[in-house]
Coordinates of C-alpha atoms in Angstrom, one line a residue:
M1 CA -4.0 -10.3 7.5
A2 CA -6.9 -9.2 5.2
T3 CA -9.7 -7.2 6.8
I4 CA -13.3 -8.3 6.7
F5 CA -13.9 -5.7 4.0
S6 CA -11.1 -7.1 1.9
K7 CA -12.7 -10.5 2.2
I8 CA -16.1 -9.1 1.2
I9 CA -14.5 -7.4 -1.9
A10 CA -12.8 -10.7 -2.8
G11 CA -16.1 -12.6 -2.5
E12 CA -14.9 -14.7 0.4
I13 CA -17.7 -13.3 2.6
P14 CA -21.1 -12.5 1.1
S15 CA -22.4 -9.0 0.9
Y16 CA -25.3 -7.0 -0.5
K17 CA -23.4 -5.1 -3.2
V18 CA -24.9 -2.0 -4.6
A19 CA -22.1 -0.6 -6.8
E20 CA -18.6 -1.4 -7.9
N21 CA -15.9 -0.1 -10.1
D22 CA -12.2 -1.0 -10.5
K23 CA -11.2 0.9 -7.3
F24 CA -14.2 1.0 -5.0
Y25 CA -16.9 -1.3 -3.7
A26 CA -20.2 -0.3 -2.1
F27 CA -22.4 -2.6 -0.1
L28 CA -25.2 -2.5 2.5
D29 CA -24.2 -2.2 6.1
I30 CA -25.5 -5.4 7.8
N31 CA -26.3 -3.4 10.9
P32 CA -28.1 -0.5 9.3
L33 CA -29.4 2.6 11.1
V34 CA -32.0 3.0 8.3
K35 CA -32.9 1.2 5.1
G36 CA -30.3 2.1 2.5
H37 CA -27.4 2.5 4.9
T38 CA -24.4 1.8 2.6
L39 CA -20.7 1.4 3.1
V40 CA -18.2 2.6 0.4
V41 CA -14.7 1.1 0.7
P42 CA -11.6 1.3 -1.5
K43 CA -10.4 -2.0 -2.9
K44 CA -7.0 -1.1 -1.8
E45 CA -6.6 -2.0 1.9
V46 CA -5.9 1.2 3.8
D47 CA -6.8 1.5 7.5
Y48 CA -7.2 5.3 7.9
I49 CA -9.1 7.2 5.2
F50 CA -6.7 10.1 5.4
D51 CA -3.8 7.8 4.5
L52 CA -5.2 7.5 1.0
E53 CA -3.4 9.5 -1.6
D54 CA -5.1 12.8 -2.4
D55 CA -6.3 11.5 -5.8
E56 CA -7.6 8.3 -4.3
L57 CA -9.5 10.2 -1.6
A58 CA -11.0 12.5 -4.3
E59 CA -12.0 9.5 -6.4
M60 CA -13.6 7.7 -3.4
H61 CA -15.7 10.8 -2.8
V62 CA -16.8 11.1 -6.4
F63 CA -17.7 7.4 -6.4
S64 CA -19.5 7.9 -3.1
K65 CA -21.5 10.8 -4.6
S66 CA -22.7 8.5 -7.4
V67 CA -23.8 5.9 -4.8
A68 CA -25.5 8.6 -2.7
L69 CA -27.5 9.9 -5.6
A70 CA -28.6 6.3 -6.3
I71 CA -29.6 5.9 -2.6
Q72 CA -31.6 9.1 -2.7
K73 CA -33.4 8.0 -5.8
A74 CA -34.2 4.5 -4.4
F75 CA -35.1 5.8 -0.9
P76 CA -36.5 9.3 -1.1
C77 CA -35.0 11.3 1.8
K78 CA -34.1 14.9 2.6
K79 CA -30.4 14.1 2.2
V80 CA -27.9 11.3 2.2
G81 CA -25.6 11.8 5.2
E82 CA -21.9 10.9 5.1
A83 CA -19.9 9.7 8.1
V84 CA -16.3 8.6 8.4
I85 CA -15.6 7.0 11.7
G86 CA -13.3 4.0 10.9
L87 CA -12.9 2.5 14.4
E88 CA -14.8 -0.7 14.0
V89 CA -13.0 -2.1 11.0
P90 CA -9.3 -1.2 10.1
H91 CA -10.2 -0.5 6.4
A92 CA -11.1 3.0 5.2
H93 CA -14.8 3.4 4.6
I94 CA -17.6 5.9 4.2
H95 CA -21.1 5.5 5.6
L96 CA -23.8 6.8 3.4
I97 CA -27.1 7.1 5.2
P98 CA -30.4 8.3 3.9
I99 CA -31.7 10.8 6.4
Q100 CA -34.9 12.7 7.2
K101 CA -33.4 14.4 10.3
E102 CA -30.0 14.8 11.9
S103 CA -30.7 12.2 14.6
D104 CA -30.9 9.5 11.8
M105 CA -27.1 9.7 11.8
L106 CA -26.6 8.8 15.4
F107 CA -24.7 5.6 15.6
S108 CA -26.0 5.0 19.1
N109 CA -29.5 4.6 17.6
P110 CA -30.9 1.0 17.6
K111 CA -29.9 -0.9 14.4
L112 CA -32.5 -2.3 12.1
S113 CA -33.1 -6.0 11.9
L114 CA -33.8 -6.9 8.3
T115 CA -34.4 -10.2 6.5
A116 CA -32.2 -11.4 3.7
E117 CA -35.0 -10.7 1.3
E118 CA -35.2 -7.1 2.5
F119 CA -31.5 -6.7 2.1
V120 CA -31.7 -8.1 -1.4
S121 CA -34.6 -5.8 -2.3
I122 CA -32.8 -2.7 -1.0
A123 CA -29.5 -3.6 -2.7
D124 CA -31.3 -4.2 -6.0
A125 CA -33.1 -0.9 -5.8
I126 CA -29.9 1.1 -5.1
N127 CA -28.0 -0.8 -7.8
K128 CA -30.7 -0.2 -10.4
A129 CA -30.6 3.5 -9.6
W130 CA -26.8 3.5 -9.7
V131 CA -26.6 1.7 -13.0
E132 CA -29.1 4.2 -14.5
G133 CA -27.0 7.1 -13.2
Q134 CA -23.9 5.7 -14.9
K135 CA -25.5 6.1 -18.4

């Protein structure tokens, strides 16, 4: 059975896409810790990130780096934090979170409640920065 992330990648469930290539898909977390909180997933359905082949894992991190740089450009922050937890959805994914302080990465923090318009604006800003970074 396809995961929710596979359904998002296939376009069966809507998402706020920020970047995509032939192997990976990046989209906004719908329960973000901060504005710009993004998920990066492989298009290949794999539950545990460390079950990816070494080259796939390396490519996923290189793709994530390009997305993180775009997030940082769109949402100035001290750093973009990276977290891999993988318990909530059985599909490998990386959280990219713009942070000002370490506590911005606490998943126990309250989640933001954003409007559809805010999600679209955030996704557009990150995508624009990502596309510019690909040139």
